[in-house]
Amino acid sequence: MCGIVAYIGQKNCVPLLLEGLRRLEYRGYDSAGIALVQNGSIGVYKKAGKVAELVSAIGASNGELKASLGMGHTRWATHGEPNDTNAHPHWDQKREIAVIHNGIIENYQVIKTKLAQEGHIFETATDTEALAHLIGAMYERTGNLCSAVRMALAEVEGTYGIVVLSKHDPDRLVAARKGSPIILGVGDGENFVASDAAAIVDHTRQVVYLEDGEVAELTREGFRTMTIDDVKTDKVIQEVTFELSQIERGGYDHFMLKEIHEQPETIKNGMRGRLLIEEGNIKLGGLQHVMGRLLSARRIVITACGTSWHAGLVGEYMFEQIAKIPTEVEYASEFRYRSPLVNIDDVVLVISQSGETADSLAAMREAKRKGATVLGIVNVVGSTIARESDGGVYVHAGPEIGVASTKAFTSQLTVLALISLMLARQRGMTKEDGIVLARELATIPDKARQILENTEHIEAIAREFKDVKNFLYLGRGANFPVALEGALKLKEISYIHAEGYPAAEMKHGPIALIDENMPVVFVVPKDAIYEKVLSNLQEVRARRGRIIAVVNEDDHEVEKLAEFVIRVPRTYGFFGPILNIIPLQLLAYHMAVARGTDVDQPRNLAKSVTVE
Ligand code: AGP
C-alpha cells in the first residue's frame, strides 16, 4: 500500500528519496511524488504511474534538483482516482507546508466543510489534502510546525502515518503515526523517516518504531518523540536484521520467482534451533511464557486475511488432528465486526506476513479487549502485530517483496506444524511419535528443493493453458486450503478467474462448469483420502474436464486420468501442504509470465493492506 520515505541531513536527498521510492514499489501503488525544501520554498513534483515516470517527468535523474530536506511518497488510491493531482505530497492553503500520508482520514469531509467556510479552496479529491490544510490552519495559530501537527491530529478520526515539512522550517521534519507504520531511521548528522525499513536500510540499520498516537520531530542532529498531547515518550533504538541483498532480485526475473526458490532455505530457517529431533520435541521461545494458557485454552481461534488465512485453514487441520485442540478459523475482516464471542479461555492466533494488515490488527485488538490471549505468527520483525501480541513466533522467511505471497505461506505452515507438534507433546504424544514427526519435518526443506530442481514441465503446462478464462482448483482435507491458495495465486498475478473448492463439493454445483474448456487442478497426494479424490477425478474426466494433478512421485493411478501430472515427494499428510503448494506457485508464476502481466506489481494490489 502507500509508501513513505523522508530525509533530513547534509546530503542531496533527491537520489536517496527516488531510490527509497523504488524500494517501496513492491507495496503496490499508482502514483508517486516528492517534496523538497530548497532556498526557502518547497518544490513538489508528482506523477501518476510508476516511479520511473516521476523520474523522467522531473528530470531528477540528471541531478538538476538538490535539497538536504525532502520526502517521497507512493500512493495507492483510496479517495480520488490515481492521477497527478491526487498524488502526494499535498499542500496546505498557503502552499507553505506539504504533507504525505498513508491511511484514511475518516472525517475529512467534516474538516473540509469547516475549512471551506473559512475560505480554504481544495484542489484534490483526497482526504489527505484536508489534513494538510488543517495543519496549515493550526500553523497560522501557533507558528510551530510540531504543535500544528499535534493540534491537527487531535481533530482527526481515522488512520495515518504522516510526514510534514514546512518552508518556514528548513531544519525540521515532523512525523506521526496512528494505525499506519512509521519508522525513524537514525544516522550520523542525518535522520530518516519511512513506512518500511526497506526504503532506508542501505543508509542506516538503526531504527525506532513509532507507536500509535506518537509524534516525532526530527532535525539533522537527532529526534524527539511525544504523544499528541505533548507528553514526552522514551524510545529504544533497534537494529534492522535483514541484509540489503534480501530485498534485491539477485539474478531472478522477478521477486516472486526468487522467493519461490528461496523456500528450501526459508522453511529451514523457520525450524532452525526450534526442532529438537532427538527429543521429538519443539522449542519456541516466544510461546514459553504463555504455554499454560495455550494448554488450558478452551479453543484456538485463528484469524488472518488472504494467503495467511489459507495458512490458518491448514493450521486448523494440524491443531485438531496432531494436537487435538479445538480450532476455528475466521477472516479477520469479519471477526473484527461481528462482535465475536471470545473470552479469557480462548487463545486467538493472528497470522500475518507483514504484521501490519489493518483487519488482522483490528481483530487482534478486539480479541485482546475481550480478554483472550493473543498470539502472532508474523514475518516482519518489529511489526505492530508482533509488538502488540502477548507472545508468538516469527516465521523467519526474510523480507517478502513479491506482492503474491509465497515463501511466507510455506514458512507460516512450517511454524504451525512446529506449534502443533509442541502442543501434541505437551498433551501426551509419546517421545517416539514425536521423533517420527520431527524427523519428517526436518526432511521438508530438501523435498522442497527437489521440486524446484526441475520446473520445465510446469512452464510447459503454463504455456498450454495461458489463454483460458477460468480455472478450478480442487483438494481435500488439509489440501483444500492448498487449492484455495493455488487459485488465489493465479487470480492475483495472471488475472485469470480461478476458484478453489473442496473436491467433494464440486458435485454440489461447480460440476456444472466442467467441459473440455475447463482446466481443473487437483491436489491429490497419497494420503488417507486419496481414493476419495480419485473418484472426484473420475467425475471430472467423465465430463471431459482437462486435469492437471499434483501427485506424489510414486503415484501411478492419477496419470491414467490426468492430462498432466506434477510430481512432489511424499511426506506425512498434514505436512503435505508445505510441499504441494510449490508447484501451484510456479504454475501461477509461469502463467503470468506467459501472459505478460507485471508479476511483482500486479494491478490494483498492495503488498500490505493497511486500510480497511
Ligand atoms: C497474498 O498473495 C496476498 N497478497 C494477500 O492475500 C495477503 O496474504 C493478505 O493481504 C494478508 O497479508 P498479511 O499476511 O501481511 O497480513
PDB file of N, CA, C and O and ligand atoms in Angstrom, residues 304-309 351-357 360 385 400 402-406 408 412 485 488-489 492 605-609, ligand 1:
ATOM      1  N   ALA A 304      -6.945 -14.148  10.229  1.00  0.00           N
ATOM      2  CA  ALA A 304      -5.959 -13.659   9.253  1.00  0.00           C
ATOM      3  C   ALA A 304      -6.694 -13.235   7.987  1.00  0.00           C
ATOM      4  O   ALA A 304      -7.921 -13.323   7.905  1.00  0.00           O
ATOM      5  N   CYS A 305      -5.930 -12.786   6.999  1.00  0.00           N
ATOM      6  CA  CYS A 305      -6.502 -12.401   5.696  1.00  0.00           C
ATOM      7  C   CYS A 305      -5.720 -13.101   4.574  1.00  0.00           C
ATOM      8  O   CYS A 305      -4.525 -13.377   4.726  1.00  0.00           O
ATOM      9  N   GLY A 306      -6.389 -13.308   3.460  1.00  0.00           N
ATOM     10  CA  GLY A 306      -5.749 -13.765   2.233  1.00  0.00           C
ATOM     11  C   GLY A 306      -4.945 -15.045   2.410  1.00  0.00           C
ATOM     12  O   GLY A 306      -5.409 -16.030   2.989  1.00  0.00           O
ATOM     13  N   THR A 307      -3.719 -15.005   1.922  1.00  0.00           N
ATOM     14  CA  THR A 307      -2.846 -16.184   1.994  1.00  0.00           C
ATOM     15  C   THR A 307      -2.643 -16.635   3.442  1.00  0.00           C
ATOM     16  O   THR A 307      -2.619 -17.827   3.732  1.00  0.00           O
ATOM     17  N   SER A 308      -2.519 -15.675   4.335  1.00  0.00           N
ATOM     18  CA  SER A 308      -2.306 -16.033   5.748  1.00  0.00           C
ATOM     19  C   SER A 308      -3.535 -16.749   6.305  1.00  0.00           C
ATOM     20  O   SER A 308      -3.419 -17.640   7.160  1.00  0.00           O
ATOM     21  N   TRP A 309      -4.704 -16.384   5.803  1.00  0.00           N
ATOM     22  CA  TRP A 309      -5.927 -17.084   6.208  1.00  0.00           C
ATOM     23  C   TRP A 309      -5.897 -18.523   5.694  1.00  0.00           C
ATOM     24  O   TRP A 309      -6.283 -19.457   6.393  1.00  0.00           O
ATOM     25  N   ILE A 351      -2.294 -14.575  12.157  1.00  0.00           N
ATOM     26  CA  ILE A 351      -1.222 -14.902  11.214  1.00  0.00           C
ATOM     27  C   ILE A 351      -1.107 -13.747  10.223  1.00  0.00           C
ATOM     28  O   ILE A 351      -2.103 -13.336   9.622  1.00  0.00           O
ATOM     29  N   SER A 352       0.106 -13.227  10.058  1.00  0.00           N
ATOM     30  CA  SER A 352       0.280 -12.106   9.136  1.00  0.00           C
ATOM     31  C   SER A 352       1.738 -12.033   8.683  1.00  0.00           C
ATOM     32  O   SER A 352       2.638 -12.014   9.524  1.00  0.00           O
ATOM     33  N   GLN A 353       1.948 -12.008   7.392  1.00  0.00           N
ATOM     34  CA  GLN A 353       3.304 -11.833   6.880  1.00  0.00           C
ATOM     35  C   GLN A 353       3.837 -10.481   7.324  1.00  0.00           C
ATOM     36  O   GLN A 353       4.893 -10.371   7.919  1.00  0.00           O
ATOM     37  N   SER A 354       3.072  -9.421   6.992  1.00  0.00           N
ATOM     38  CA  SER A 354       3.550  -8.051   7.228  1.00  0.00           C
ATOM     39  C   SER A 354       3.474  -7.644   8.691  1.00  0.00           C
ATOM     40  O   SER A 354       4.233  -6.794   9.142  1.00  0.00           O
ATOM     41  N   GLY A 355       2.512  -8.227   9.402  1.00  0.00           N
ATOM     42  CA  GLY A 355       2.269  -7.782  10.776  1.00  0.00           C
ATOM     43  C   GLY A 355       1.623  -6.417  10.846  1.00  0.00           C
ATOM     44  O   GLY A 355       1.546  -5.804  11.913  1.00  0.00           O
ATOM     45  N   GLU A 356       1.135  -5.920   9.694  1.00  0.00           N
ATOM     46  CA  GLU A 356       0.545  -4.574   9.664  1.00  0.00           C
ATOM     47  C   GLU A 356      -0.851  -4.564   9.035  1.00  0.00           C
ATOM     48  O   GLU A 356      -1.440  -3.495   8.911  1.00  0.00           O
ATOM     49  N   THR A 357      -1.362  -5.700   8.603  1.00  0.00           N
ATOM     50  CA  THR A 357      -2.647  -5.723   7.914  1.00  0.00           C
ATOM     51  C   THR A 357      -3.746  -5.150   8.820  1.00  0.00           C
ATOM     52  O   THR A 357      -3.936  -5.628   9.953  1.00  0.00           O
ATOM     53  N   SER A 360      -6.393  -7.548  10.308  1.00  0.00           N
ATOM     54  CA  SER A 360      -5.831  -8.529  11.255  1.00  0.00           C
ATOM     55  C   SER A 360      -5.467  -7.845  12.570  1.00  0.00           C
ATOM     56  O   SER A 360      -5.704  -8.389  13.657  1.00  0.00           O
ATOM     57  N   ILE A 385       1.716  -6.078  14.815  1.00  0.00           N
ATOM     58  CA  ILE A 385       1.088  -7.282  15.391  1.00  0.00           C
ATOM     59  C   ILE A 385       2.096  -8.009  16.283  1.00  0.00           C
ATOM     60  O   ILE A 385       1.761  -8.480  17.373  1.00  0.00           O
ATOM     61  N   GLU A 400       9.727 -10.319   2.279  1.00  0.00           N
ATOM     62  CA  GLU A 400       8.966 -10.816   1.117  1.00  0.00           C
ATOM     63  C   GLU A 400       8.526  -9.597   0.322  1.00  0.00           C
ATOM     64  O   GLU A 400       7.733  -8.793   0.800  1.00  0.00           O
ATOM     65  N   GLY A 402       7.677  -9.757  -3.325  1.00  0.00           N
ATOM     66  CA  GLY A 402       6.642 -10.100  -4.311  1.00  0.00           C
ATOM     67  C   GLY A 402       5.262  -9.901  -3.697  1.00  0.00           C
ATOM     68  O   GLY A 402       5.028 -10.342  -2.565  1.00  0.00           O
ATOM     69  N   VAL A 403       4.380  -9.225  -4.424  1.00  0.00           N
ATOM     70  CA  VAL A 403       3.042  -8.969  -3.866  1.00  0.00           C
ATOM     71  C   VAL A 403       2.319 -10.292  -3.616  1.00  0.00           C
ATOM     72  O   VAL A 403       1.594 -10.451  -2.636  1.00  0.00           O
ATOM     73  N   ALA A 404       2.512 -11.244  -4.507  1.00  0.00           N
ATOM     74  CA  ALA A 404       1.911 -12.565  -4.289  1.00  0.00           C
ATOM     75  C   ALA A 404       2.767 -13.312  -3.264  1.00  0.00           C
ATOM     76  O   ALA A 404       3.922 -13.628  -3.510  1.00  0.00           O
ATOM     77  N   SER A 405       2.169 -13.578  -2.137  1.00  0.00           N
ATOM     78  CA  SER A 405       2.915 -14.198  -1.036  1.00  0.00           C
ATOM     79  C   SER A 405       3.223 -15.656  -1.364  1.00  0.00           C
ATOM     80  O   SER A 405       2.345 -16.415  -1.768  1.00  0.00           O
ATOM     81  N   THR A 406       4.481 -16.052  -1.205  1.00  0.00           N
ATOM     82  CA  THR A 406       4.866 -17.445  -1.496  1.00  0.00           C
ATOM     83  C   THR A 406       5.649 -18.033  -0.316  1.00  0.00           C
ATOM     84  O   THR A 406       5.152 -18.878   0.411  1.00  0.00           O
ATOM     85  N   ALA A 408       6.381 -16.746   2.480  1.00  0.00           N
ATOM     86  CA  ALA A 408       5.778 -16.506   3.800  1.00  0.00           C
ATOM     87  C   ALA A 408       4.759 -17.601   4.108  1.00  0.00           C
ATOM     88  O   ALA A 408       4.648 -18.060   5.245  1.00  0.00           O
ATOM     89  N   GLN A 412       4.801 -19.970   7.225  1.00  0.00           N
ATOM     90  CA  GLN A 412       3.691 -19.976   8.196  1.00  0.00           C
ATOM     91  C   GLN A 412       3.251 -21.421   8.479  1.00  0.00           C
ATOM     92  O   GLN A 412       3.022 -21.809   9.631  1.00  0.00           O
ATOM     93  N   GLU A 485      -5.363 -21.548  -2.099  1.00  0.00           N
ATOM     94  CA  GLU A 485      -4.170 -20.715  -2.247  1.00  0.00           C
ATOM     95  C   GLU A 485      -3.648 -20.762  -3.687  1.00  0.00           C
ATOM     96  O   GLU A 485      -3.229 -19.738  -4.234  1.00  0.00           O
ATOM     97  N   LEU A 488      -5.856 -18.488  -5.623  1.00  0.00           N
ATOM     98  CA  LEU A 488      -5.579 -17.076  -5.309  1.00  0.00           C
ATOM     99  C   LEU A 488      -4.321 -16.600  -6.043  1.00  0.00           C
ATOM    100  O   LEU A 488      -4.291 -15.504  -6.611  1.00  0.00           O
ATOM    101  N   LYS A 489      -3.292 -17.446  -6.045  1.00  0.00           N
ATOM    102  CA  LYS A 489      -2.044 -17.056  -6.731  1.00  0.00           C
ATOM    103  C   LYS A 489      -2.333 -16.777  -8.207  1.00  0.00           C
ATOM    104  O   LYS A 489      -1.848 -15.800  -8.765  1.00  0.00           O
ATOM    105  N   GLU A 492      -4.361 -13.453  -8.678  1.00  0.00           N
ATOM    106  CA  GLU A 492      -3.608 -12.242  -8.333  1.00  0.00           C
ATOM    107  C   GLU A 492      -2.680 -11.765  -9.427  1.00  0.00           C
ATOM    108  O   GLU A 492      -2.590 -10.580  -9.697  1.00  0.00           O
ATOM    109  N   LEU A 605      -3.326  -4.315  -6.635  1.00  0.00           N
ATOM    110  CA  LEU A 605      -2.974  -4.986  -5.383  1.00  0.00           C
ATOM    111  C   LEU A 605      -1.915  -4.219  -4.591  1.00  0.00           C
ATOM    112  O   LEU A 605      -1.091  -3.522  -5.166  1.00  0.00           O
ATOM    113  N   ALA A 606      -1.967  -4.408  -3.295  1.00  0.00           N
ATOM    114  CA  ALA A 606      -0.943  -3.843  -2.419  1.00  0.00           C
ATOM    115  C   ALA A 606      -0.326  -4.977  -1.624  1.00  0.00           C
ATOM    116  O   ALA A 606      -1.000  -5.949  -1.292  1.00  0.00           O
ATOM    117  N   LYS A 607       0.946  -4.874  -1.337  1.00  0.00           N
ATOM    118  CA  LYS A 607       1.613  -5.934  -0.577  1.00  0.00           C
ATOM    119  C   LYS A 607       1.074  -5.999   0.847  1.00  0.00           C
ATOM    120  O   LYS A 607       0.844  -7.065   1.388  1.00  0.00           O
ATOM    121  N   SER A 608       0.907  -4.845   1.430  1.00  0.00           N
ATOM    122  CA  SER A 608       0.455  -4.824   2.813  1.00  0.00           C
ATOM    123  C   SER A 608      -0.783  -3.938   2.872  1.00  0.00           C
ATOM    124  O   SER A 608      -0.714  -2.758   2.559  1.00  0.00           O
ATOM    125  N   VAL A 609      -1.919  -4.524   3.250  1.00  0.00           N
ATOM    126  CA  VAL A 609      -3.186  -3.798   3.167  1.00  0.00           C
ATOM    127  C   VAL A 609      -3.448  -3.116   4.505  1.00  0.00           C
ATOM    128  O   VAL A 609      -4.017  -3.701   5.422  1.00  0.00           O
TER     129      VAL A 609
HETATM  130  C1  AGP B   1      -1.267 -12.909  -0.891  1.00  0.00           C
HETATM  131  O1  AGP B   1      -0.660 -13.268  -2.070  1.00  0.00           O
HETATM  132  C2  AGP B   1      -1.852 -11.605  -0.830  1.00  0.00           C
HETATM  133  N1  AGP B   1      -1.149 -10.607  -1.485  1.00  0.00           N
HETATM  134  C3  AGP B   1      -2.715 -11.247   0.344  1.00  0.00           C
HETATM  135  O2  AGP B   1      -3.800 -12.113   0.303  1.00  0.00           O
HETATM  136  C4  AGP B   1      -2.087 -11.281   1.765  1.00  0.00           C
HETATM  137  O3  AGP B   1      -1.800 -12.598   2.114  1.00  0.00           O
HETATM  138  C5  AGP B   1      -3.063 -10.636   2.749  1.00  0.00           C
HETATM  139  O4  AGP B   1      -3.263  -9.295   2.399  1.00  0.00           O
HETATM  140  C6  AGP B   1      -2.602 -10.748   4.175  1.00  0.00           C
HETATM  141  O5  AGP B   1      -1.386 -10.089   4.370  1.00  0.00           O
HETATM  142  P1  AGP B   1      -0.537 -10.310   5.673  1.00  0.00           P
HETATM  143  O6  AGP B   1      -0.129 -11.740   5.696  1.00  0.00           O
HETATM  144  O7  AGP B   1       0.624  -9.379   5.509  1.00  0.00           O
HETATM  145  O8  AGP B   1      -1.397  -9.958   6.845  1.00  0.00           O
END
